[in-house]
Steps between C-alpha positions, in 0.01 A plus 500: 500500500498798270735467203571790268586376150656730243604407151666643193444296186672597176221570249705583192390176334168320462634225727578760767149646481359148537722439807380829648134400463567160660688651794227760556225236484678276751536797737136607453395146591679532836479862601407858432669729249610819676708646215565393140762236582447473874272258685416448866423137574379347827648151493593220734844340468384226262316745274805727496732216400260385228450850354872576510575176314223566246622853429856372468392273216320784318786748470818502296768545769735655244255781416245529782504568872281399795530634855321361807470699822368291789341741745364231730178490700547834677515690174243769581751698705762465223295636210437871452298637214435842348253577225244281328468160663338173391124475541534244780765349720590139426411381848158674495184296465370517143139399440385416148 
């Protein structure tokens, strides 16, 4: 399923900047950055639960915010895009 993850981490302190880097790295490990604090992640249910739990441990719930939008498996008809897009779609074949 496609999950859209957005976050807002308070970066007024060094600890906040460190939390921001950890949240971004965890998201990069599971998906594709589409805007500064927005990631699209193709995950199964177990991966989603694991990532959600991991991100929950990285933030300070009194200062930071995470939002998860589960768009499901038929997400292509639910996503519209204008302007510059990522170099490849997440479900495309990528040869290295």
